[in-house]
């Protein structure tokens, strides 16, 4: 991705012969990354464009590799999912993101929410609900401030057990959002049966919304769909004022993207959002 260009990871570039060896090294390094404090959570502000207020942050994982530098989650999450490492890593993200936001609340900063990405692998563990309930108890974060993001394609794979877990989470007061909405291959029928509260418009639509009529139409339709189903809607990947104005004019006020802020270290969220005069 853009913010780490020039410093990306090359394990998989080294030719087919070395591929197996390299991927074993990669897995091994990832396995140790948690213990070695090489994983860091960045937080990207989510803004209400009507007021300019920060309303939440999305927790986005980074791997600060000792020799390779920052590695994008797009490069290591798929391997973490294949190997099952996403289960302990995902739990670590949940615990630390909840702890961080609770600490902010305790210091009197705005009562913002935190959105955490969940992998379908985490739903395949039969204790996900207990894990999340324990993390909330342990950190003291109130459930309404925890938002979980699941992609449409993950939800399609849902089983009875996934649905049951989602219902329990919702009953506890947690918000569930569908990430990358509009990019999946499902029918829309599932929306009325699932305990979700938010649609997140994928950045691929937002990106071209000013120049591509089809993307504008899709974005308009997603916003209208959310409004008609009484769901919240948030747009990701907002990079320009024109895109923000387009969304605001359609009554989609919740936004996230480089136009407002890149993902930040926790201390920079504090510095830029909780102390700034603006
Ligand atoms: P995502 O959930 O769709 O996250 C949004 C991605 O868009 C993030 O990339 C973010 O940095 C990037 N982004 C934000 N604003 C803009 C913008 O204005 N323009 C553009 N072009 N991009 C923007 P990132 O941080 O590289 O994460 C990539 C993906 O990795 C995430 O996509 C998510 O699927 C996954 N991921 C990240 N952290 C976690 C995690 O803790 N657990 C799991 N399971 N997946 C994670
Ligand atoms: Ca997300
Ligand atoms: Ca997304
Ligand atoms: Ca995505």
PDB file of C-alpha atoms and ligand atoms in Angstrom:
ATOM      1  CA  UNK A   1       0.000   0.000   0.000  1.00  0.00           C
ATOM      2  CA  UNK A   2       0.995   3.612  -0.502  1.00  0.00           C
ATOM      3  CA  UNK A   3       2.269   4.501   2.917  1.00  0.00           C
ATOM      4  CA  UNK A   4       4.899   1.820   2.979  1.00  0.00           C
ATOM      5  CA  UNK A   5       5.942   1.795  -0.647  1.00  0.00           C
ATOM      6  CA  UNK A   6       9.638   1.330  -1.211  1.00  0.00           C
ATOM      7  CA  UNK A   7       9.857  -0.799   1.838  1.00  0.00           C
ATOM      8  CA  UNK A   8       7.699  -3.790   1.105  1.00  0.00           C
ATOM      9  CA  UNK A   9       8.437  -7.379   1.728  1.00  0.00           C
ATOM     10  CA  UNK A  10      10.146  -9.644  -0.786  1.00  0.00           C
ATOM     11  CA  UNK A  11       9.996 -13.143   0.619  1.00  0.00           C
ATOM     12  CA  UNK A  12       7.825 -14.311  -2.266  1.00  0.00           C
ATOM     13  CA  UNK A  13       9.866 -12.737  -5.019  1.00  0.00           C
ATOM     14  CA  UNK A  14      12.838 -14.973  -4.695  1.00  0.00           C
ATOM     15  CA  UNK A  15      11.851 -17.546  -7.297  1.00  0.00           C
ATOM     16  CA  UNK A  16       9.884 -20.752  -7.225  1.00  0.00           C
ATOM     17  CA  UNK A  17      12.754 -22.930  -5.968  1.00  0.00           C
ATOM     18  CA  UNK A  18      13.076 -21.032  -2.779  1.00  0.00           C
ATOM     19  CA  UNK A  19       9.404 -20.507  -2.279  1.00  0.00           C
ATOM     20  CA  UNK A  20       8.808 -23.280   0.204  1.00  0.00           C
ATOM     21  CA  UNK A  21      11.832 -22.424   2.257  1.00  0.00           C
ATOM     22  CA  UNK A  22      10.982 -18.733   2.167  1.00  0.00           C
ATOM     23  CA  UNK A  23       7.403 -19.300   3.228  1.00  0.00           C
ATOM     24  CA  UNK A  24       8.552 -21.467   6.124  1.00  0.00           C
ATOM     25  CA  UNK A  25      10.872 -18.663   7.207  1.00  0.00           C
ATOM     26  CA  UNK A  26       8.049 -16.190   6.854  1.00  0.00           C
ATOM     27  CA  UNK A  27       5.688 -18.284   8.957  1.00  0.00           C
ATOM     28  CA  UNK A  28       8.341 -18.779  11.545  1.00  0.00           C
ATOM     29  CA  UNK A  29       9.088 -15.069  11.715  1.00  0.00           C
ATOM     30  CA  UNK A  30       5.396 -14.252  11.981  1.00  0.00           C
ATOM     31  CA  UNK A  31       4.994 -16.839  14.721  1.00  0.00           C
ATOM     32  CA  UNK A  32       7.679 -15.066  16.741  1.00  0.00           C
ATOM     33  CA  UNK A  33       6.521 -11.548  15.876  1.00  0.00           C
ATOM     34  CA  UNK A  34       3.844 -11.536  18.563  1.00  0.00           C
ATOM     35  CA  UNK A  35       6.243 -12.509  21.355  1.00  0.00           C
ATOM     36  CA  UNK A  36       8.881 -10.121  20.131  1.00  0.00           C
ATOM     37  CA  UNK A  37       6.564  -7.106  20.163  1.00  0.00           C
ATOM     38  CA  UNK A  38       6.972  -6.599  16.437  1.00  0.00           C
ATOM     39  CA  UNK A  39       3.243  -6.198  15.832  1.00  0.00           C
ATOM     40  CA  UNK A  40       1.811  -2.715  16.222  1.00  0.00           C
ATOM     41  CA  UNK A  41      -1.689  -1.406  15.888  1.00  0.00           C
ATOM     42  CA  UNK A  42      -2.226   1.788  13.932  1.00  0.00           C
ATOM     43  CA  UNK A  43      -5.499   3.651  14.309  1.00  0.00           C
ATOM     44  CA  UNK A  44      -7.253   5.399  11.441  1.00  0.00           C
ATOM     45  CA  UNK A  45      -9.713   8.106  12.489  1.00  0.00           C
ATOM     46  CA  UNK A  46     -13.345   7.879  11.399  1.00  0.00           C
ATOM     47  CA  UNK A  47     -14.914  11.304  11.066  1.00  0.00           C
ATOM     48  CA  UNK A  48     -18.417  12.724  11.125  1.00  0.00           C
ATOM     49  CA  UNK A  49     -18.123  15.160   8.221  1.00  0.00           C
ATOM     50  CA  UNK A  50     -21.087  17.199   9.479  1.00  0.00           C
ATOM     51  CA  UNK A  51     -19.346  18.159  12.714  1.00  0.00           C
ATOM     52  CA  UNK A  52     -15.726  17.359  11.892  1.00  0.00           C
ATOM     53  CA  UNK A  53     -15.577  15.253  15.048  1.00  0.00           C
ATOM     54  CA  UNK A  54     -13.705  11.999  15.353  1.00  0.00           C
ATOM     55  CA  UNK A  55     -16.277   9.302  16.141  1.00  0.00           C
ATOM     56  CA  UNK A  56     -14.099   6.225  16.047  1.00  0.00           C
ATOM     57  CA  UNK A  57     -10.909   4.603  14.870  1.00  0.00           C
ATOM     58  CA  UNK A  58     -10.226   1.469  12.854  1.00  0.00           C
ATOM     59  CA  UNK A  59      -7.480  -0.745  14.263  1.00  0.00           C
ATOM     60  CA  UNK A  60      -5.064  -1.698  11.466  1.00  0.00           C
ATOM     61  CA  UNK A  61      -2.259  -4.104  12.127  1.00  0.00           C
ATOM     62  CA  UNK A  62       1.365  -3.458  11.127  1.00  0.00           C
ATOM     63  CA  UNK A  63       4.361  -5.746  11.378  1.00  0.00           C
ATOM     64  CA  UNK A  64       7.576  -3.931  12.154  1.00  0.00           C
ATOM     65  CA  UNK A  65      10.023  -6.575  10.967  1.00  0.00           C
ATOM     66  CA  UNK A  66      13.549  -6.172  12.414  1.00  0.00           C
ATOM     67  CA  UNK A  67      15.269  -6.324   9.013  1.00  0.00           C
ATOM     68  CA  UNK A  68      12.504  -5.804   6.453  1.00  0.00           C
ATOM     69  CA  UNK A  69      10.852  -2.791   8.062  1.00  0.00           C
ATOM     70  CA  UNK A  70       7.093  -2.274   7.967  1.00  0.00           C
ATOM     71  CA  UNK A  71       5.165  -5.071   6.317  1.00  0.00           C
ATOM     72  CA  UNK A  72       1.638  -4.467   5.073  1.00  0.00           C
ATOM     73  CA  UNK A  73      -1.185  -6.589   6.496  1.00  0.00           C
ATOM     74  CA  UNK A  74      -2.159  -7.337   2.899  1.00  0.00           C
ATOM     75  CA  UNK A  75       1.108  -9.312   2.724  1.00  0.00           C
ATOM     76  CA  UNK A  76       0.961 -11.191   6.019  1.00  0.00           C
ATOM     77  CA  UNK A  77      -2.728 -11.536   6.986  1.00  0.00           C
ATOM     78  CA  UNK A  78      -3.367 -14.132   4.230  1.00  0.00           C
ATOM     79  CA  UNK A  79      -0.485 -16.247   5.563  1.00  0.00           C
ATOM     80  CA  UNK A  80      -1.677 -15.754   9.120  1.00  0.00           C
ATOM     81  CA  UNK A  81      -5.081 -17.009   7.966  1.00  0.00           C
ATOM     82  CA  UNK A  82      -3.671 -20.040   6.159  1.00  0.00           C
ATOM     83  CA  UNK A  83      -1.577 -21.100   9.112  1.00  0.00           C
ATOM     84  CA  UNK A  84      -4.172 -20.314  11.763  1.00  0.00           C
ATOM     85  CA  UNK A  85      -1.867 -17.734  13.360  1.00  0.00           C
ATOM     86  CA  UNK A  86      -4.610 -15.190  12.767  1.00  0.00           C
ATOM     87  CA  UNK A  87      -6.443 -16.645  15.761  1.00  0.00           C
ATOM     88  CA  UNK A  88      -3.894 -15.603  18.449  1.00  0.00           C
ATOM     89  CA  UNK A  89      -2.922 -12.504  16.448  1.00  0.00           C
ATOM     90  CA  UNK A  90      -6.552 -11.460  16.054  1.00  0.00           C
ATOM     91  CA  UNK A  91      -7.153 -11.951  19.773  1.00  0.00           C
ATOM     92  CA  UNK A  92      -4.093  -9.813  20.532  1.00  0.00           C
ATOM     93  CA  UNK A  93      -5.457  -7.045  18.269  1.00  0.00           C
ATOM     94  CA  UNK A  94      -8.866  -7.186  19.954  1.00  0.00           C
ATOM     95  CA  UNK A  95      -7.409  -7.044  23.469  1.00  0.00           C
ATOM     96  CA  UNK A  96      -4.944  -4.240  22.748  1.00  0.00           C
ATOM     97  CA  UNK A  97      -7.355  -2.129  20.695  1.00  0.00           C
ATOM     98  CA  UNK A  98      -9.994  -2.373  23.463  1.00  0.00           C
ATOM     99  CA  UNK A  99      -7.395  -1.584  26.131  1.00  0.00           C
ATOM    100  CA  UNK A 100      -6.189   1.475  24.197  1.00  0.00           C
ATOM    101  CA  UNK A 101      -9.611   2.969  23.589  1.00  0.00           C
ATOM    102  CA  UNK A 102     -10.677   2.317  27.188  1.00  0.00           C
ATOM    103  CA  UNK A 103      -7.525   4.143  28.383  1.00  0.00           C
ATOM    104  CA  UNK A 104      -8.527   7.119  26.202  1.00  0.00           C
ATOM    105  CA  UNK A 105     -12.037   7.097  27.659  1.00  0.00           C
ATOM    106  CA  UNK A 106     -10.590   6.969  31.177  1.00  0.00           C
ATOM    107  CA  UNK A 107      -8.436  10.016  30.471  1.00  0.00           C
ATOM    108  CA  UNK A 108     -11.502  12.016  29.548  1.00  0.00           C
ATOM    109  CA  UNK A 109     -10.950  12.043  25.794  1.00  0.00           C
ATOM    110  CA  UNK A 110     -13.967  11.762  23.469  1.00  0.00           C
ATOM    111  CA  UNK A 111     -15.927   8.514  23.795  1.00  0.00           C
ATOM    112  CA  UNK A 112     -14.952   7.103  20.415  1.00  0.00           C
ATOM    113  CA  UNK A 113     -15.484   3.562  19.169  1.00  0.00           C
ATOM    114  CA  UNK A 114     -12.899   1.126  17.864  1.00  0.00           C
ATOM    115  CA  UNK A 115     -13.450  -1.033  14.771  1.00  0.00           C
ATOM    116  CA  UNK A 116     -11.556  -4.306  14.672  1.00  0.00           C
ATOM    117  CA  UNK A 117     -11.258  -6.502  11.579  1.00  0.00           C
ATOM    118  CA  UNK A 118     -12.170 -10.137  12.160  1.00  0.00           C
ATOM    119  CA  UNK A 119     -11.088 -13.054  10.038  1.00  0.00           C
ATOM    120  CA  UNK A 120     -13.519 -15.856   9.302  1.00  0.00           C
ATOM    121  CA  UNK A 121     -10.942 -18.177  10.897  1.00  0.00           C
ATOM    122  CA  UNK A 122     -11.689 -16.530  14.220  1.00  0.00           C
ATOM    123  CA  UNK A 123     -15.363 -17.439  13.819  1.00  0.00           C
ATOM    124  CA  UNK A 124     -14.371 -21.033  13.189  1.00  0.00           C
ATOM    125  CA  UNK A 125     -13.022 -21.243  16.727  1.00  0.00           C
ATOM    126  CA  UNK A 126     -16.017 -22.130  18.808  1.00  0.00           C
ATOM    127  CA  UNK A 127     -15.100 -19.788  21.661  1.00  0.00           C
ATOM    128  CA  UNK A 128     -15.016 -16.432  19.841  1.00  0.00           C
ATOM    129  CA  UNK A 129     -17.959 -15.034  21.802  1.00  0.00           C
ATOM    130  CA  UNK A 130     -16.390 -15.955  25.172  1.00  0.00           C
ATOM    131  CA  UNK A 131     -13.023 -14.561  24.072  1.00  0.00           C
ATOM    132  CA  UNK A 132     -14.581 -11.204  23.165  1.00  0.00           C
ATOM    133  CA  UNK A 133     -16.749 -11.075  26.286  1.00  0.00           C
ATOM    134  CA  UNK A 134     -13.690 -11.771  28.434  1.00  0.00           C
ATOM    135  CA  UNK A 135     -11.670  -9.069  26.685  1.00  0.00           C
ATOM    136  CA  UNK A 136     -14.431  -6.532  27.321  1.00  0.00           C
ATOM    137  CA  UNK A 137     -14.620  -7.569  30.978  1.00  0.00           C
ATOM    138  CA  UNK A 138     -10.878  -7.534  31.389  1.00  0.00           C
ATOM    139  CA  UNK A 139     -10.389  -4.133  29.737  1.00  0.00           C
ATOM    140  CA  UNK A 140     -13.590  -2.559  31.025  1.00  0.00           C
ATOM    141  CA  UNK A 141     -14.536  -1.227  27.583  1.00  0.00           C
ATOM    142  CA  UNK A 142     -18.293  -0.908  27.198  1.00  0.00           C
ATOM    143  CA  UNK A 143     -19.539  -3.174  24.380  1.00  0.00           C
ATOM    144  CA  UNK A 144     -21.201  -0.363  22.430  1.00  0.00           C
ATOM    145  CA  UNK A 145     -17.745   1.060  21.690  1.00  0.00           C
ATOM    146  CA  UNK A 146     -16.520  -2.126  20.040  1.00  0.00           C
ATOM    147  CA  UNK A 147     -17.318  -2.495  16.348  1.00  0.00           C
ATOM    148  CA  UNK A 148     -16.378  -5.628  14.445  1.00  0.00           C
ATOM    149  CA  UNK A 149     -15.742  -5.607  10.698  1.00  0.00           C
ATOM    150  CA  UNK A 150     -16.422  -8.663   8.599  1.00  0.00           C
ATOM    151  CA  UNK A 151     -16.228  -8.795   4.825  1.00  0.00           C
ATOM    152  CA  UNK A 152     -19.203  -9.782   2.746  1.00  0.00           C
ATOM    153  CA  UNK A 153     -17.436 -12.865   1.444  1.00  0.00           C
ATOM    154  CA  UNK A 154     -16.687 -13.995   4.976  1.00  0.00           C
ATOM    155  CA  UNK A 155     -20.332 -13.619   5.898  1.00  0.00           C
ATOM    156  CA  UNK A 156     -21.463 -15.664   2.909  1.00  0.00           C
ATOM    157  CA  UNK A 157     -19.386 -18.535   4.232  1.00  0.00           C
ATOM    158  CA  UNK A 158     -21.359 -18.286   7.440  1.00  0.00           C
ATOM    159  CA  UNK A 159     -22.660 -21.345   9.073  1.00  0.00           C
ATOM    160  CA  UNK A 160     -25.330 -21.674  11.733  1.00  0.00           C
ATOM    161  CA  UNK A 161     -22.551 -21.312  14.297  1.00  0.00           C
ATOM    162  CA  UNK A 162     -21.306 -18.021  12.791  1.00  0.00           C
ATOM    163  CA  UNK A 163     -24.813 -16.613  12.804  1.00  0.00           C
ATOM    164  CA  UNK A 164     -25.322 -17.695  16.420  1.00  0.00           C
ATOM    165  CA  UNK A 165     -22.057 -16.011  17.457  1.00  0.00           C
ATOM    166  CA  UNK A 166     -22.991 -12.821  15.597  1.00  0.00           C
ATOM    167  CA  UNK A 167     -26.346 -12.769  17.364  1.00  0.00           C
ATOM    168  CA  UNK A 168     -24.733 -13.197  20.787  1.00  0.00           C
ATOM    169  CA  UNK A 169     -22.260 -10.404  20.033  1.00  0.00           C
ATOM    170  CA  UNK A 170     -25.043  -8.097  18.904  1.00  0.00           C
ATOM    171  CA  UNK A 171     -27.080  -8.917  22.016  1.00  0.00           C
ATOM    172  CA  UNK A 172     -24.097  -7.929  24.133  1.00  0.00           C
ATOM    173  CA  UNK A 173     -24.248  -4.486  22.459  1.00  0.00           C
ATOM    174  CA  UNK A 174     -21.409  -4.851  19.978  1.00  0.00           C
ATOM    175  CA  UNK A 175     -21.830  -3.351  16.492  1.00  0.00           C
ATOM    176  CA  UNK A 176     -21.109  -5.481  13.473  1.00  0.00           C
ATOM    177  CA  UNK A 177     -20.226  -3.867  10.146  1.00  0.00           C
ATOM    178  CA  UNK A 178     -19.951  -5.405   6.699  1.00  0.00           C
ATOM    179  CA  UNK A 179     -16.579  -4.332   5.312  1.00  0.00           C
ATOM    180  CA  UNK A 180     -15.863  -3.830   1.597  1.00  0.00           C
ATOM    181  CA  UNK A 181     -19.597  -3.777   0.988  1.00  0.00           C
ATOM    182  CA  UNK A 182     -20.550  -4.216  -2.653  1.00  0.00           C
ATOM    183  CA  UNK A 183     -17.505  -6.232  -3.638  1.00  0.00           C
ATOM    184  CA  UNK A 184     -18.848  -9.642  -2.688  1.00  0.00           C
ATOM    185  CA  UNK A 185     -20.815 -12.030  -4.795  1.00  0.00           C
ATOM    186  CA  UNK A 186     -23.854 -12.458  -2.647  1.00  0.00           C
ATOM    187  CA  UNK A 187     -27.466 -11.560  -3.073  1.00  0.00           C
ATOM    188  CA  UNK A 188     -28.787  -8.834  -0.829  1.00  0.00           C
ATOM    189  CA  UNK A 189     -31.329 -11.066   0.858  1.00  0.00           C
ATOM    190  CA  UNK A 190     -28.977 -11.968   3.655  1.00  0.00           C
ATOM    191  CA  UNK A 191     -28.968  -8.379   4.908  1.00  0.00           C
ATOM    192  CA  UNK A 192     -32.364  -8.705   6.517  1.00  0.00           C
ATOM    193  CA  UNK A 193     -31.458 -11.877   8.360  1.00  0.00           C
ATOM    194  CA  UNK A 194     -28.104 -10.856   9.787  1.00  0.00           C
ATOM    195  CA  UNK A 195     -27.547  -9.002  13.058  1.00  0.00           C
ATOM    196  CA  UNK A 196     -25.512  -6.210  11.501  1.00  0.00           C
ATOM    197  CA  UNK A 197     -25.694  -2.484  12.093  1.00  0.00           C
ATOM    198  CA  UNK A 198     -23.399  -0.886   9.523  1.00  0.00           C
ATOM    199  CA  UNK A 199     -22.466  -1.066   5.837  1.00  0.00           C
ATOM    200  CA  UNK A 200     -18.983   0.095   4.945  1.00  0.00           C
ATOM    201  CA  UNK A 201     -18.748   1.268   1.327  1.00  0.00           C
ATOM    202  CA  UNK A 202     -15.642  -0.180  -0.272  1.00  0.00           C
ATOM    203  CA  UNK A 203     -12.906   2.223  -1.249  1.00  0.00           C
ATOM    204  CA  UNK A 204     -12.890   0.954  -4.837  1.00  0.00           C
ATOM    205  CA  UNK A 205     -16.275   2.676  -5.357  1.00  0.00           C
ATOM    206  CA  UNK A 206     -15.333   5.826  -3.473  1.00  0.00           C
ATOM    207  CA  UNK A 207     -12.067   6.118  -5.394  1.00  0.00           C
ATOM    208  CA  UNK A 208     -13.734   6.751  -8.750  1.00  0.00           C
ATOM    209  CA  UNK A 209     -16.977   8.206  -7.533  1.00  0.00           C
ATOM    210  CA  UNK A 210     -16.353  11.570  -9.231  1.00  0.00           C
ATOM    211  CA  UNK A 211     -15.305  10.181 -12.599  1.00  0.00           C
ATOM    212  CA  UNK A 212     -17.094   6.857 -13.003  1.00  0.00           C
ATOM    213  CA  UNK A 213     -20.867   7.011 -13.383  1.00  0.00           C
ATOM    214  CA  UNK A 214     -21.266   3.365 -12.468  1.00  0.00           C
ATOM    215  CA  UNK A 215     -19.341   3.777  -9.225  1.00  0.00           C
ATOM    216  CA  UNK A 216     -21.391   6.860  -8.417  1.00  0.00           C
ATOM    217  CA  UNK A 217     -24.564   4.845  -9.022  1.00  0.00           C
ATOM    218  CA  UNK A 218     -23.337   1.974  -6.840  1.00  0.00           C
ATOM    219  CA  UNK A 219     -22.369   4.358  -4.051  1.00  0.00           C
ATOM    220  CA  UNK A 220     -25.762   6.087  -4.233  1.00  0.00           C
ATOM    221  CA  UNK A 221     -27.481   2.710  -4.119  1.00  0.00           C
ATOM    222  CA  UNK A 222     -25.529   1.462  -1.107  1.00  0.00           C
ATOM    223  CA  UNK A 223     -26.297   4.661   0.807  1.00  0.00           C
ATOM    224  CA  UNK A 224     -30.001   4.408  -0.056  1.00  0.00           C
ATOM    225  CA  UNK A 225     -30.039   0.722   0.843  1.00  0.00           C
ATOM    226  CA  UNK A 226     -28.521   1.440   4.250  1.00  0.00           C
ATOM    227  CA  UNK A 227     -30.976   4.245   4.882  1.00  0.00           C
ATOM    228  CA  UNK A 228     -33.963   2.116   3.901  1.00  0.00           C
ATOM    229  CA  UNK A 229     -32.826  -0.780   6.073  1.00  0.00           C
ATOM    230  CA  UNK A 230     -32.053   1.590   8.985  1.00  0.00           C
ATOM    231  CA  UNK A 231     -28.397   0.677   8.945  1.00  0.00           C
ATOM    232  CA  UNK A 232     -25.483   3.015   9.489  1.00  0.00           C
ATOM    233  CA  UNK A 233     -23.278   3.649   6.504  1.00  0.00           C
ATOM    234  CA  UNK A 234     -19.623   4.662   6.456  1.00  0.00           C
ATOM    235  CA  UNK A 235     -17.387   5.278   3.453  1.00  0.00           C
ATOM    236  CA  UNK A 236     -13.738   4.222   3.417  1.00  0.00           C
ATOM    237  CA  UNK A 237     -10.931   5.432   1.183  1.00  0.00           C
ATOM    238  CA  UNK A 238     -12.083   9.061   1.069  1.00  0.00           C
ATOM    239  CA  UNK A 239      -9.073  10.887  -0.356  1.00  0.00           C
ATOM    240  CA  UNK A 240     -10.425  14.194  -1.664  1.00  0.00           C
ATOM    241  CA  UNK A 241     -12.743  16.995  -0.636  1.00  0.00           C
ATOM    242  CA  UNK A 242     -14.828  16.305  -3.741  1.00  0.00           C
ATOM    243  CA  UNK A 243     -15.436  12.728  -2.637  1.00  0.00           C
ATOM    244  CA  UNK A 244     -16.308  13.884   0.888  1.00  0.00           C
ATOM    245  CA  UNK A 245     -18.753  16.464  -0.514  1.00  0.00           C
ATOM    246  CA  UNK A 246     -20.322  13.894  -2.822  1.00  0.00           C
ATOM    247  CA  UNK A 247     -20.946  11.580   0.141  1.00  0.00           C
ATOM    248  CA  UNK A 248     -22.202  14.350   2.435  1.00  0.00           C
ATOM    249  CA  UNK A 249     -24.654  15.513  -0.228  1.00  0.00           C
ATOM    250  CA  UNK A 250     -26.127  11.988  -0.163  1.00  0.00           C
ATOM    251  CA  UNK A 251     -26.401  12.100   3.645  1.00  0.00           C
ATOM    252  CA  UNK A 252     -23.486   9.732   4.165  1.00  0.00           C
ATOM    253  CA  UNK A 253     -21.586  11.595   6.864  1.00  0.00           C
ATOM    254  CA  UNK A 254     -19.349   8.958   8.359  1.00  0.00           C
ATOM    255  CA  UNK A 255     -16.048   8.752   6.549  1.00  0.00           C
ATOM    256  CA  UNK A 256     -12.569   7.398   6.772  1.00  0.00           C
ATOM    257  CA  UNK A 257      -9.646   8.022   4.458  1.00  0.00           C
ATOM    258  CA  UNK A 258      -6.456   9.872   3.685  1.00  0.00           C
ATOM    259  CA  UNK A 259      -8.396  13.125   3.131  1.00  0.00           C
ATOM    260  CA  UNK A 260      -8.912  13.152   6.904  1.00  0.00           C
ATOM    261  CA  UNK A 261      -6.013  11.063   8.109  1.00  0.00           C
ATOM    262  CA  UNK A 262      -3.785   8.109   7.411  1.00  0.00           C
ATOM    263  CA  UNK A 263      -3.670   5.368  10.031  1.00  0.00           C
ATOM    264  CA  UNK A 264      -1.760   6.779  13.016  1.00  0.00           C
ATOM    265  CA  UNK A 265       0.163   5.553  16.012  1.00  0.00           C
ATOM    266  CA  UNK A 266      -1.892   5.785  19.192  1.00  0.00           C
ATOM    267  CA  UNK A 267       0.094   8.732  20.508  1.00  0.00           C
ATOM    268  CA  UNK A 268      -0.459  10.632  17.257  1.00  0.00           C
ATOM    269  CA  UNK A 269      -4.225  10.119  17.525  1.00  0.00           C
ATOM    270  CA  UNK A 270      -4.008  11.786  20.933  1.00  0.00           C
ATOM    271  CA  UNK A 271      -1.806  14.583  19.669  1.00  0.00           C
ATOM    272  CA  UNK A 272      -3.763  15.318  16.514  1.00  0.00           C
ATOM    273  CA  UNK A 273      -7.327  14.672  17.608  1.00  0.00           C
ATOM    274  CA  UNK A 274      -7.617  15.060  21.360  1.00  0.00           C
ATOM    275  CA  UNK A 275      -5.425  18.101  21.900  1.00  0.00           C
ATOM    276  CA  UNK A 276      -5.576  20.038  18.623  1.00  0.00           C
ATOM    277  CA  UNK A 277      -7.435  23.333  18.498  1.00  0.00           C
ATOM    278  CA  UNK A 278      -8.204  22.896  14.785  1.00  0.00           C
TER     279      UNK A 278
HETATM  280  P1  LIG B   1      -9.535  -2.994   5.215  1.00  0.00           P
HETATM  281  O1  LIG B   1     -10.179  -3.527   6.442  1.00  0.00           O
HETATM  282  O2  LIG B   1     -10.398  -2.787   4.022  1.00  0.00           O
HETATM  283  O3  LIG B   1      -8.812  -1.652   5.678  1.00  0.00           O
HETATM  284  C1  LIG B   1      -8.748  -0.486   4.920  1.00  0.00           C
HETATM  285  C2  LIG B   1      -7.427  -0.343   4.218  1.00  0.00           C
HETATM  286  O4  LIG B   1      -7.451   0.840   3.427  1.00  0.00           O
HETATM  287  C3  LIG B   1      -6.252  -0.168   5.173  1.00  0.00           C
HETATM  288  O5  LIG B   1      -5.124  -0.799   4.578  1.00  0.00           O
HETATM  289  C4  LIG B   1      -6.062   1.348   5.189  1.00  0.00           C
HETATM  290  O6  LIG B   1      -4.767   1.754   5.560  1.00  0.00           O
HETATM  291  C5  LIG B   1      -6.362   1.677   3.763  1.00  0.00           C
HETATM  292  N1  LIG B   1      -6.821   3.056   3.572  1.00  0.00           N
HETATM  293  C6  LIG B   1      -7.366   3.877   4.477  1.00  0.00           C
HETATM  294  N2  LIG B   1      -7.697   5.073   3.943  1.00  0.00           N
HETATM  295  C7  LIG B   1      -7.347   5.000   2.630  1.00  0.00           C
HETATM  296  C8  LIG B   1      -7.444   5.935   1.528  1.00  0.00           C
HETATM  297  O7  LIG B   1      -7.915   7.057   1.642  1.00  0.00           O
HETATM  298  N3  LIG B   1      -6.998   5.471   0.321  1.00  0.00           N
HETATM  299  C9  LIG B   1      -6.470   4.229   0.148  1.00  0.00           C
HETATM  300  N4  LIG B   1      -6.055   3.886  -1.065  1.00  0.00           N
HETATM  301  N5  LIG B   1      -6.382   3.330   1.168  1.00  0.00           N
HETATM  302  C10 LIG B   1      -6.807   3.717   2.390  1.00  0.00           C
HETATM  303  P2  LIG B   1      -4.131  -1.667   5.422  1.00  0.00           P
HETATM  304  O8  LIG B   1      -3.935  -1.017   6.748  1.00  0.00           O
HETATM  305  O9  LIG B   1      -2.950  -1.913   4.555  1.00  0.00           O
HETATM  306  O10 LIG B   1      -4.923  -3.004   5.664  1.00  0.00           O
HETATM  307  C11 LIG B   1      -5.220  -3.873   4.596  1.00  0.00           C
HETATM  308  C12 LIG B   1      -6.182  -4.954   5.015  1.00  0.00           C
HETATM  309  O11 LIG B   1      -5.566  -5.849   5.954  1.00  0.00           O
HETATM  310  C13 LIG B   1      -7.422  -4.434   5.709  1.00  0.00           C
HETATM  311  O12 LIG B   1      -8.319  -3.955   4.750  1.00  0.00           O
HETATM  312  C14 LIG B   1      -7.892  -5.688   6.419  1.00  0.00           C
HETATM  313  O13 LIG B   1      -8.608  -6.507   5.544  1.00  0.00           O
HETATM  314  C15 LIG B   1      -6.585  -6.368   6.770  1.00  0.00           C
HETATM  315  N6  LIG B   1      -6.261  -6.123   8.181  1.00  0.00           N
HETATM  316  C16 LIG B   1      -5.607  -5.092   8.769  1.00  0.00           C
HETATM  317  N7  LIG B   1      -5.521  -5.259  10.098  1.00  0.00           N
HETATM  318  C17 LIG B   1      -6.147  -6.437  10.385  1.00  0.00           C
HETATM  319  C18 LIG B   1      -6.404  -7.175  11.590  1.00  0.00           C
HETATM  320  O14 LIG B   1      -6.074  -6.780  12.724  1.00  0.00           O
HETATM  321  N8  LIG B   1      -7.082  -8.363  11.446  1.00  0.00           N
HETATM  322  C19 LIG B   1      -7.495  -8.826  10.233  1.00  0.00           C
HETATM  323  N9  LIG B   1      -8.158  -9.994  10.181  1.00  0.00           N
HETATM  324  N10 LIG B   1      -7.288  -8.154   9.089  1.00  0.00           N
HETATM  325  C20 LIG B   1      -6.610  -6.980   9.171  1.00  0.00           C
HETATM  326 CA1  LIG B   2     -11.814  -2.935   7.678  1.00  0.00          CA
HETATM  327 CA1  LIG B   3     -12.427  -2.189   3.575  1.00  0.00          CA
HETATM  328 CA1  LIG B   4     -10.310  -4.832   2.164  1.00  0.00          CA
END
